[in-house]
Amino acid sequence: MTSPITRSAWNALASHYETVSKLHLRQLFADDPKRGERMAVEAAGLYLDYSKNRITDETLRLLLQLAQESELRARIDAMFHGEKINVTEKRAVLHVALRAPRGASILVDGKNVVPEVHSVLDKMADFSERVRSGAWKGHTGKRIRNVVNIGIGGSDLGPVMAYEALKHYSERGMVFRFVSNIDGTDFAEAVWDLDPSETLFIVSSKTFTTLETMTNAQTARAWSLAALGGDEKSVAKHFVAVSTNAAEVAKFGIDTANMFEFWDWVGGRYSMDSAIGLSTMLAIGPDNFRAMLDGFHQMDEHFRTAPFEVNLPVLMGLFAVWYNDFFSAQTVAVLPYEQYLKRFPAYLQQLAMESNGKHVTLEGDAVGCDTAPIYWGEPGTNGQHSFYQLIHQGTRLIPCDFIAFAKPLNLLGRHHDMLLANVFAQTEALAFGKTPEQVKAEGTPDWLVPHRVFEGNRPSNTIMAEQLTPETLGKLVALYEHSVFTQGVIWNIDSFDQWGVELGKVLAQRIIPELENDPQPALNHDSSTNNLIRRYRRLKKS
Ligand code: G6Q
């Protein structure tokens, strides 16, 4: 049995869907006046109200049965015990070890990895303190004021998101920039106003072979050397590396004493709390970084130990499967009502879609159902003035996650009450809508009524926490990491490989010489690709 659709709970859910799809949230709330209090869970300081989902107690029972038939408990234990659950790459998946407290023991191939994790954290903390205090000097003796992280994918999205999310806690006397794209504009714009003698580059790459990152790093090296008199010794003062590949780091000219290590059991998209988070630590300081790790760990422990019926990531993962596979919803909107979380949806896109965008099971058979929904979103209330129209009145079902905080980080007049009023109003309007009778009662002419009706019954989760802190951010990211894991277990897929991304890493290599070499090499692509290459060569010279 490899496809999830052969499980008996799956079949039971398919027929149960026929009943539930006809129920309206209006009715479900009317029938159970305590639904809003009953269908909510609080764990590790995060409150999840899931009452506005299109579920009944029976749905929950069947989803939990599906989790059980999928052996979710055993799979969680396998991950936490360092088993090689990334089967296609034969790797353990141990981002949870990155936030395990000092003194914990997690074995990979019989070796406890927690002491190494803490020794790298200590090295990062020592380095961060030196840079932040001004003790670390650049080549000309000036202190470092600018930090530029060069990385892409998992070596960029997490650091960017965390920097933006925790800007409130960051060292405002320093400038942080992020370069990822091979498009030269990204580098040019990131450094145009920076003084090279005060600029530190962090080259973040697990493999240290990624085309974009290595090209940007070479450009940065040339930019830095040109301004610092061409002295190769300056590289050691202005470049540090985060990588698993010491040999390549040394080849680049970075002193391996200034290399911050991580391990092959950390997936790129799960690495923001490893040394890949060095820019985050430089921005917010080691204590805040450790608080973030503690937040991650609290959610890990909740996920590992809480019964599934009150387990936040498990419930969120099961709801995602429910809408994706039974309601045929294609997307999930993540809507943070917190400006600092503006990059959170982009971060989740990689986490969810790279992890679960898979078409075969662990055993290599066709999965037989839809996998990863498309994650997308924008911070509230901006989205309300654009795409919310489709969520309210379009023909598609878009389950939404609303994220809100009780206390603002910038208390300005009535802003925060107004912001939160919008969260509550949106989830209410989505669930309950507006009937033709209500619209008519407002004096709307008959011809206009259908246009102003909101059918409602549009599901959402509301996640509330007290305040956006480093600790809360850790909890929130871990919540989604484990929700994604839960979904992957239900679909019986490998959530930790990324062959589609690997493909992109090799494809362009073949074409680069065909664009650059003179005379033009023979082109053996299809006629469209050949033609585009010829056109580009002609135009760039004109
Ligand atoms: C993440 C992916 C991918 C990866 C980048 C960068 O899970 O594998 O986004 O992080 O391709 O890879 P390097 O860190 O090796 O440069």
Coordinates of C-alpha atoms and ligand atoms in Angstrom, one line a residue:
M1 CA 0.0 0.0 0.0
T2 CA 1.9 3.1 -1.1
S3 CA -0.7 5.6 -2.4
P4 CA -2.6 7.4 0.4
I5 CA -5.8 6.9 -1.5
T6 CA -5.8 3.2 -0.7
R7 CA -6.2 3.9 3.0
S8 CA -9.5 3.2 4.5
A9 CA -9.7 6.6 6.3
W10 CA -9.1 8.2 2.9
N11 CA -12.1 6.4 1.4
A12 CA -14.2 7.3 4.5
L13 CA -13.2 10.9 4.1
A14 CA -14.2 10.9 0.4
S15 CA -17.7 9.8 1.2
H16 CA -17.9 12.0 4.3
Y17 CA -16.9 14.9 2.1
E18 CA -20.2 14.5 0.2
T19 CA -22.1 15.4 3.4
V20 CA -19.8 18.1 4.7
S21 CA -19.6 19.9 1.3
K22 CA -23.3 20.6 1.7
L23 CA -23.0 22.1 5.2
H24 CA -22.6 25.8 5.7
L25 CA -20.5 27.3 8.4
R26 CA -23.5 29.5 9.4
Q27 CA -25.4 26.3 10.3
L28 CA -22.4 24.7 12.0
F29 CA -22.0 27.7 14.2
A30 CA -25.8 28.0 14.8
D31 CA -26.0 24.3 15.8
D32 CA -23.1 24.6 18.3
P33 CA -22.9 27.9 20.1
K34 CA -19.6 26.9 21.7
R35 CA -17.9 25.9 18.4
G36 CA -15.7 29.0 18.4
E37 CA -14.3 28.1 21.9
R38 CA -14.3 24.3 21.4
M39 CA -12.5 24.2 18.1
A40 CA -9.4 26.0 19.3
V41 CA -6.0 24.9 20.7
E42 CA -3.3 26.8 22.4
A43 CA 0.3 25.5 22.6
A44 CA 3.7 27.0 23.2
G45 CA 2.0 30.5 23.3
L46 CA 0.3 30.1 19.9
Y47 CA -3.4 30.1 19.7
L48 CA -5.1 28.4 16.8
D49 CA -8.8 28.9 16.2
Y50 CA -9.8 26.3 13.6
S51 CA -13.5 26.6 14.1
K52 CA -14.1 28.5 10.9
N53 CA -13.0 25.4 8.9
R54 CA -15.5 23.3 7.0
I55 CA -15.3 20.4 9.3
T56 CA -17.4 18.5 11.9
D57 CA -16.3 16.4 14.8
E58 CA -16.6 13.4 12.4
T59 CA -14.2 15.1 9.9
L60 CA -11.7 15.5 12.7
R61 CA -12.1 11.9 13.8
L62 CA -11.5 10.7 10.2
L63 CA -8.6 13.0 9.6
L64 CA -7.0 11.8 12.9
Q65 CA -7.6 8.2 11.8
L66 CA -5.9 9.0 8.5
A67 CA -2.9 10.3 10.5
Q68 CA -2.8 7.1 12.4
E69 CA -3.1 4.9 9.3
S70 CA -0.3 6.9 7.8
E71 CA 1.8 6.0 10.9
L72 CA 2.5 9.7 11.5
R73 CA 3.6 9.0 15.1
A74 CA 6.3 6.6 13.9
R75 CA 7.4 8.9 11.2
I76 CA 7.8 11.8 13.7
D77 CA 9.8 9.6 15.9
A78 CA 11.9 8.5 13.0
M79 CA 12.7 12.1 12.1
F80 CA 13.6 13.0 15.7
H81 CA 15.8 9.9 16.1
G82 CA 17.9 10.8 13.1
E83 CA 16.7 8.0 10.8
K84 CA 17.4 8.6 7.1
I85 CA 13.9 9.6 6.2
N86 CA 15.1 11.5 3.2
V87 CA 15.2 8.2 1.3
T88 CA 16.3 9.4 -2.2
E89 CA 19.3 11.2 -0.8
K90 CA 19.8 8.7 2.0
R91 CA 20.0 11.5 4.6
A92 CA 18.8 12.1 8.1
V93 CA 16.5 15.2 8.4
L94 CA 17.5 16.9 11.6
H95 CA 16.7 20.6 11.6
V96 CA 15.2 19.8 15.0
A97 CA 18.8 19.1 16.2
L98 CA 19.7 22.7 15.3
R99 CA 17.5 24.0 18.2
A100 CA 18.0 21.2 20.7
P101 CA 19.3 22.5 24.0
R102 CA 22.9 22.1 25.0
G103 CA 23.2 18.7 26.7
A104 CA 20.5 17.0 24.6
S105 CA 21.5 13.9 22.6
I106 CA 20.5 13.2 19.0
L107 CA 22.4 10.6 17.1
V108 CA 23.3 10.4 13.4
D109 CA 25.1 7.2 12.5
G110 CA 25.7 6.6 16.2
K111 CA 27.3 10.1 16.8
N112 CA 25.6 12.8 19.0
V113 CA 25.4 15.9 16.8
V114 CA 24.2 18.3 19.5
P115 CA 27.7 19.3 20.8
E116 CA 28.8 20.2 17.3
V117 CA 25.6 22.3 16.8
H118 CA 26.4 24.2 20.0
S119 CA 30.1 24.7 19.1
V120 CA 29.1 26.3 15.8
L121 CA 26.5 28.4 17.6
D122 CA 29.2 29.6 20.1
K123 CA 31.6 30.4 17.2
M124 CA 28.8 32.4 15.5
A125 CA 28.1 34.2 18.7
D126 CA 31.7 35.1 19.3
F127 CA 32.1 36.4 15.7
S128 CA 28.8 38.3 15.9
E129 CA 29.9 40.0 19.1
R130 CA 33.2 41.0 17.6
V131 CA 31.5 42.5 14.5
R132 CA 28.7 44.2 16.4
S133 CA 31.1 45.7 18.9
G134 CA 33.5 47.0 16.3
A135 CA 36.3 44.7 17.5
W136 CA 36.4 43.0 14.1
K137 CA 38.1 45.4 11.8
G138 CA 38.1 45.6 8.0
H139 CA 41.3 45.7 5.9
T140 CA 41.8 49.4 6.4
G141 CA 41.1 49.3 10.1
K142 CA 37.5 50.5 9.9
R143 CA 34.8 48.7 11.7
I144 CA 32.2 46.8 9.7
R145 CA 28.9 48.6 9.2
N146 CA 27.4 46.7 6.3
V147 CA 26.7 43.0 6.0
V148 CA 25.7 41.5 2.7
N149 CA 24.5 37.9 2.6
I150 CA 25.1 36.2 -0.7
G151 CA 23.0 33.0 -1.1
I152 CA 20.0 31.7 -2.9
G153 CA 17.0 29.5 -2.2
G154 CA 17.3 28.0 1.3
S155 CA 20.4 30.1 1.8
D156 CA 18.6 33.3 1.2
L157 CA 14.8 33.1 1.8
G158 CA 15.1 32.2 5.5
P159 CA 17.7 34.9 6.3
V160 CA 15.8 37.6 4.4
M161 CA 12.5 36.6 6.0
A162 CA 14.0 36.5 9.5
Y163 CA 15.8 39.8 9.1
E164 CA 12.6 41.5 8.0
A165 CA 10.6 39.8 10.6
L166 CA 13.0 40.8 13.4
K167 CA 14.0 44.2 12.2
H168 CA 12.6 45.7 15.3
Y169 CA 15.2 43.9 17.3
S170 CA 18.1 44.6 14.9
E171 CA 21.2 46.7 15.3
R172 CA 20.1 49.9 13.6
G173 CA 23.6 51.2 13.2
M174 CA 24.3 48.5 10.7
V175 CA 23.0 47.9 7.2
F176 CA 21.9 44.4 6.1
R177 CA 21.5 43.5 2.4
F178 CA 20.8 40.2 0.6
V179 CA 21.9 39.3 -2.8
S180 CA 20.5 36.1 -4.5
N181 CA 19.7 36.6 -8.1
I182 CA 22.2 35.9 -10.9
D183 CA 20.8 39.1 -12.5
G184 CA 23.6 41.6 -12.0
T185 CA 21.1 44.2 -10.9
D186 CA 20.6 42.4 -7.6
F187 CA 24.3 42.8 -6.7
A188 CA 24.6 46.3 -8.2
E189 CA 21.7 47.7 -6.3
A190 CA 22.7 46.0 -3.0
V191 CA 26.1 47.6 -2.9
W192 CA 25.8 50.9 -4.8
D193 CA 25.8 53.0 -1.6
L194 CA 28.1 50.9 0.5
D195 CA 31.7 51.6 1.4
P196 CA 33.8 48.4 0.6
S197 CA 36.1 49.1 3.6
E198 CA 33.1 48.8 5.9
T199 CA 31.4 45.9 4.2
L200 CA 31.4 42.2 5.2
F201 CA 30.1 39.5 2.8
I202 CA 28.7 36.3 4.1
V203 CA 28.9 33.7 1.3
S204 CA 26.1 31.3 2.3
S205 CA 26.0 28.1 0.3
K206 CA 25.6 24.6 1.6
T207 CA 27.4 23.1 -1.5
F208 CA 29.6 26.2 -2.3
T209 CA 29.1 25.3 -6.0
T210 CA 25.7 27.0 -6.8
L211 CA 26.0 29.1 -9.9
E212 CA 24.2 32.2 -8.7
T213 CA 26.0 32.3 -5.4
M214 CA 29.5 31.6 -6.7
T215 CA 29.1 34.2 -9.5
N216 CA 27.8 36.8 -7.0
A217 CA 30.6 35.9 -4.6
Q218 CA 33.3 36.4 -7.3
T219 CA 31.8 39.7 -8.3
A220 CA 31.8 40.8 -4.7
R221 CA 35.4 39.7 -4.3
A222 CA 36.4 41.8 -7.4
W223 CA 34.3 44.8 -6.1
S224 CA 35.9 44.5 -2.7
L225 CA 39.5 44.0 -3.9
A226 CA 39.3 46.8 -6.4
A227 CA 38.5 49.3 -3.6
L228 CA 41.0 47.8 -1.2
G229 CA 44.1 48.1 -3.3
G230 CA 43.9 44.6 -4.7
D231 CA 45.5 43.1 -1.6
E232 CA 44.4 39.5 -1.5
K233 CA 44.8 39.5 2.3
S234 CA 41.8 41.7 2.6
V235 CA 39.5 38.8 1.6
A236 CA 40.0 37.3 5.0
K237 CA 38.7 40.5 6.6
H238 CA 35.7 41.0 4.4
F239 CA 34.5 37.5 3.5
V240 CA 33.2 34.7 5.7
A241 CA 31.5 31.6 4.5
V242 CA 28.7 29.4 5.7
S243 CA 29.0 26.0 4.1
T244 CA 29.4 22.2 4.4
N245 CA 32.2 22.3 1.8
A246 CA 35.5 23.4 3.4
A247 CA 37.6 22.5 0.4
E248 CA 35.7 24.9 -1.9
V249 CA 35.6 27.6 0.7
A250 CA 39.4 27.5 1.0
K251 CA 39.8 27.6 -2.8
F252 CA 37.8 30.8 -2.9
G253 CA 40.3 32.3 -0.5
I254 CA 38.3 32.5 2.6
D255 CA 40.1 31.5 5.7
T256 CA 38.4 28.3 6.9
A257 CA 38.8 29.7 10.4
N258 CA 36.1 32.1 9.2
M259 CA 33.9 29.3 7.9
F260 CA 30.7 28.4 9.8
E261 CA 29.8 24.9 9.3
F262 CA 26.6 23.0 9.0
W263 CA 25.8 19.5 7.9
D264 CA 24.2 17.4 5.2
W265 CA 21.3 16.5 7.5
V266 CA 20.1 20.1 7.3
G267 CA 18.0 20.7 4.2
G268 CA 18.5 24.1 2.6
R269 CA 14.9 25.2 3.2
Y270 CA 15.2 24.1 6.8
S271 CA 18.5 25.9 7.5
M272 CA 17.6 29.4 8.7
D273 CA 18.4 28.3 12.3
S274 CA 21.7 26.8 11.3
A275 CA 24.9 28.9 10.5
I276 CA 22.9 30.0 7.5
G277 CA 21.3 32.3 10.0
L278 CA 24.6 34.2 10.6
S279 CA 23.2 37.4 9.1
T280 CA 20.2 37.1 11.4
M281 CA 22.5 36.7 14.4
L282 CA 24.6 39.7 13.3
A283 CA 21.4 41.7 13.1
I284 CA 19.6 40.8 16.3
G285 CA 22.5 39.6 18.4
P286 CA 23.3 36.1 19.9
D287 CA 20.8 36.3 22.8
N288 CA 17.9 37.1 20.5
F289 CA 19.0 34.3 18.1
R290 CA 19.1 31.8 21.0
A291 CA 15.6 33.0 22.0
M292 CA 14.4 32.2 18.5
L293 CA 16.0 28.8 18.7
D294 CA 14.2 28.2 22.0
G295 CA 10.9 29.1 20.3
F296 CA 11.6 26.6 17.5
H297 CA 12.4 24.0 20.2
Q298 CA 9.2 24.6 22.1
M299 CA 7.2 23.9 19.0
D300 CA 9.3 20.8 18.2
E301 CA 8.5 19.4 21.6
H302 CA 4.8 20.2 21.3
F303 CA 4.8 18.5 17.9
R304 CA 6.8 15.5 19.2
T305 CA 4.7 14.9 22.3
A306 CA 1.2 16.4 22.1
P307 CA -1.7 14.1 21.3
F308 CA -2.7 14.7 17.7
E309 CA -6.1 16.1 18.5
V310 CA -4.5 19.0 20.2
N311 CA -1.3 19.2 18.1
L312 CA -1.2 22.4 16.2
P313 CA 1.1 21.4 13.3
V314 CA -0.8 18.1 12.9
L315 CA -4.2 19.8 12.8
M316 CA -3.0 22.4 10.3
G317 CA -1.4 19.7 8.1
L318 CA -4.6 17.6 8.2
F319 CA -6.8 20.6 7.2
A320 CA -4.4 21.4 4.3
V321 CA -4.9 17.8 3.1
W322 CA -8.6 18.0 3.6
Y323 CA -9.0 21.0 1.4
N324 CA -6.3 20.0 -1.1
D325 CA -7.6 16.5 -1.8
F326 CA -11.3 16.5 -1.0
F327 CA -12.4 20.0 -1.8
S328 CA -9.8 20.2 -4.7
A329 CA -8.6 23.6 -3.4
Q330 CA -5.4 24.4 -5.2
T331 CA -3.9 27.0 -3.0
V332 CA -3.5 28.2 0.6
A333 CA -3.3 31.9 1.3
V334 CA -1.1 33.0 4.2
L335 CA -2.1 36.4 5.4
P336 CA 0.0 37.9 8.2
Y337 CA -1.5 41.0 9.8
E338 CA 2.0 42.1 10.8
Q339 CA 4.1 44.2 8.4
Y340 CA 7.3 42.7 9.7
L341 CA 6.2 39.3 8.3
K342 CA 6.0 40.7 4.8
R343 CA 8.4 38.0 3.5
F344 CA 6.8 35.2 5.4
P345 CA 4.6 33.9 2.6
A346 CA 7.5 33.9 0.2
Y347 CA 9.5 31.9 2.7
L348 CA 6.6 29.4 3.1
Q349 CA 6.3 29.0 -0.6
Q350 CA 9.7 27.3 -0.7
L351 CA 9.1 25.4 2.5
A352 CA 5.8 23.9 1.4
M353 CA 6.2 23.7 -2.3
E354 CA 9.8 22.5 -2.6
S355 CA 9.1 20.0 0.2
N356 CA 5.8 18.5 -1.0
G357 CA 5.7 19.3 -4.8
K358 CA 6.2 15.6 -5.5
H359 CA 4.4 13.2 -7.8
V360 CA 5.6 9.8 -6.5
T361 CA 5.5 8.1 -3.2
L362 CA 8.5 7.0 -1.1
E363 CA 8.4 3.7 -3.0
G364 CA 8.4 5.5 -6.3
D365 CA 4.8 4.8 -7.3
A366 CA 2.4 7.4 -8.6
V367 CA 1.0 9.2 -5.6
G368 CA -2.5 9.0 -6.9
C369 CA -3.8 12.3 -5.5
D370 CA -2.9 15.9 -5.5
T371 CA 0.1 16.9 -3.3
A372 CA 1.4 20.3 -2.2
P373 CA -1.1 23.2 -2.6
I374 CA 0.3 26.5 -3.8
Y375 CA 1.1 28.8 -0.9
W376 CA 0.9 32.5 -1.4
G377 CA 0.0 35.7 0.4
E378 CA 0.7 39.2 1.3
P379 CA 0.5 41.0 4.6
G380 CA -2.9 42.4 5.7
T381 CA -4.5 44.8 5.2
N382 CA -2.9 45.4 1.7
G383 CA -4.3 42.2 0.2
Q384 CA -7.8 43.3 1.2
H385 CA -7.5 46.0 -1.4
S386 CA -6.6 43.6 -4.2
F387 CA -6.9 39.8 -4.3
Y388 CA -9.3 39.4 -1.4
Q389 CA -12.1 40.0 -3.9
L390 CA -11.4 36.6 -5.4
I391 CA -11.3 35.0 -2.0
H392 CA -14.7 36.5 -1.0
Q393 CA -16.7 36.2 -4.2
G394 CA -14.6 34.2 -6.8
T395 CA -15.4 30.7 -7.9
R396 CA -12.5 29.1 -6.2
L397 CA -12.1 27.9 -2.7
I398 CA -9.1 29.4 -1.0
P399 CA -8.4 28.3 2.6
C400 CA -6.7 31.1 4.5
D401 CA -4.3 31.3 7.4
F402 CA -4.7 34.6 9.2
I403 CA -1.8 35.5 11.5
A404 CA -2.2 38.2 14.2
F405 CA -0.5 39.5 17.3
A406 CA -2.2 41.1 20.3
K407 CA 0.6 43.6 21.0
P408 CA 2.1 45.8 18.2
L409 CA 5.8 46.5 18.1
N410 CA 5.1 50.0 17.1
L411 CA 2.3 51.5 19.1
L412 CA 0.8 54.3 17.1
G413 CA -2.5 55.8 18.0
R414 CA -5.4 53.4 17.0
H415 CA -3.5 51.6 14.3
H416 CA -3.3 48.3 16.0
D417 CA -7.0 48.0 17.0
M418 CA -7.9 48.9 13.4
L419 CA -5.5 46.3 12.1
L420 CA -6.9 43.6 14.3
A421 CA -10.5 44.6 13.6
N422 CA -9.8 43.9 10.0
V423 CA -8.5 40.3 10.8
F424 CA -11.6 39.5 12.7
A425 CA -13.9 41.1 10.2
Q426 CA -12.4 39.3 7.3
T427 CA -12.6 35.8 8.9
E428 CA -16.1 36.5 9.9
A429 CA -17.2 37.7 6.4
L430 CA -15.5 34.8 4.7
A431 CA -17.2 32.3 7.0
F432 CA -20.7 33.8 7.2
G433 CA -21.0 35.9 4.1
K434 CA -24.1 38.0 3.3
T435 CA -27.4 36.4 2.2
P436 CA -29.6 37.9 -0.5
E437 CA -32.1 38.7 2.2
Q438 CA -29.5 40.7 4.1
V439 CA -28.5 42.5 1.0
K440 CA -32.1 43.3 0.1
A441 CA -32.8 44.6 3.6
E442 CA -30.0 47.2 3.0
G443 CA -32.2 48.7 0.3
T444 CA -30.2 47.2 -2.6
P445 CA -32.2 47.2 -5.9
D446 CA -33.0 43.7 -7.1
W447 CA -30.8 43.7 -10.1
L448 CA -27.8 44.5 -7.9
V449 CA -28.5 41.9 -5.3
P450 CA -26.6 38.9 -6.8
H451 CA -23.5 41.1 -7.2
R452 CA -23.5 42.0 -3.6
V453 CA -24.2 38.6 -2.2
F454 CA -21.4 36.8 -0.3
E455 CA -22.0 33.1 -0.2
G456 CA -19.6 32.7 2.7
N457 CA -18.6 29.2 3.8
R458 CA -15.0 30.1 3.0
P459 CA -12.7 28.5 5.5
S460 CA -9.9 30.0 7.6
N461 CA -7.5 29.4 10.4
T462 CA -6.7 32.2 12.8
I463 CA -3.3 32.0 14.5
M464 CA -2.8 34.5 17.3
A465 CA 0.2 35.2 19.5
E466 CA 1.0 37.8 22.1
Q467 CA 3.7 39.7 20.2
L468 CA 6.2 39.1 17.4
T469 CA 9.4 38.3 19.2
P470 CA 12.4 36.2 18.1
E471 CA 10.9 33.4 20.2
T472 CA 7.5 33.7 18.5
L473 CA 9.0 33.7 15.1
G474 CA 10.8 30.4 15.9
K475 CA 7.5 28.9 17.0
L476 CA 5.7 30.1 13.9
V477 CA 8.3 28.7 11.5
A478 CA 8.4 25.4 13.3
L479 CA 4.6 25.2 13.2
Y480 CA 4.7 25.4 9.4
E481 CA 7.7 23.1 9.1
H482 CA 5.9 20.4 11.0
S483 CA 2.6 21.1 9.2
V484 CA 4.4 20.5 5.9
F485 CA 6.0 17.3 7.4
T486 CA 2.5 16.1 8.4
Q487 CA 1.2 16.7 4.9
G488 CA 4.1 14.8 3.4
V489 CA 3.6 11.8 5.7
I490 CA -0.1 11.6 4.7
W491 CA 0.9 11.7 1.0
N492 CA 3.7 9.2 1.7
I493 CA 6.2 11.3 -0.3
D494 CA 9.8 12.4 0.3
S495 CA 9.4 15.9 1.6
F496 CA 13.1 16.4 1.9
D497 CA 14.6 16.0 -1.6
Q498 CA 14.4 18.5 -4.4
W499 CA 15.2 16.9 -7.8
G500 CA 13.3 19.6 -9.6
V501 CA 15.7 22.3 -8.1
E502 CA 18.7 20.2 -8.9
L503 CA 17.7 20.1 -12.5
G504 CA 17.7 23.9 -12.7
K505 CA 21.3 23.8 -11.4
V506 CA 22.6 21.9 -14.4
L507 CA 20.4 23.0 -17.3
A508 CA 21.8 26.5 -17.9
Q509 CA 25.4 25.3 -17.7
R510 CA 25.1 23.8 -21.2
I511 CA 23.8 27.0 -22.7
I512 CA 26.2 29.5 -21.2
P513 CA 29.1 28.7 -23.6
E514 CA 26.6 28.9 -26.5
L515 CA 25.9 32.5 -25.5
E516 CA 29.5 33.5 -24.8
N517 CA 31.8 31.6 -27.1
D518 CA 33.0 33.0 -30.5
P519 CA 32.5 31.6 -33.0
Q520 CA 29.1 30.4 -32.1
P521 CA 29.1 26.7 -31.3
A522 CA 26.8 24.4 -33.2
L523 CA 23.4 24.6 -31.6
N524 CA 21.6 21.3 -31.2
H525 CA 18.4 22.3 -29.3
D526 CA 14.9 22.4 -30.7
S527 CA 14.2 25.1 -33.3
S528 CA 12.7 27.5 -30.8
T529 CA 15.7 27.4 -28.4
N530 CA 18.2 27.6 -31.2
N531 CA 16.4 30.6 -32.6
L532 CA 16.2 32.4 -29.3
I533 CA 19.9 31.9 -28.7
R534 CA 20.8 33.2 -32.1
R535 CA 18.5 36.2 -31.6
Y536 CA 20.1 37.0 -28.2
R537 CA 23.6 36.8 -29.7
R538 CA 22.6 39.2 -32.5
L539 CA 20.9 41.7 -30.2
K540 CA 23.5 41.9 -27.5
K541 CA 26.1 42.9 -30.1
S542 CA 23.9 45.5 -31.9
Ligands
G6Q1 C1 16.6 24.1 -0.5 C2 17.0 23.9 -1.8 C3 17.6 25.1 -2.5 C4 19.0 25.4 -2.0 C5 19.7 26.4 -3.0 C6 21.0 26.9 -2.5 O1 16.1 23.2 0.2 O2 17.9 22.8 -1.9 O3 16.8 26.2 -2.4 O4 19.0 26.0 -0.7 O5 19.7 25.9 -4.2 O6 21.9 25.9 -2.4 P1 23.3 26.1 -1.7 O7 23.1 26.4 -0.3 O8 24.1 24.8 -1.9 O9 24.0 27.2 -2.5

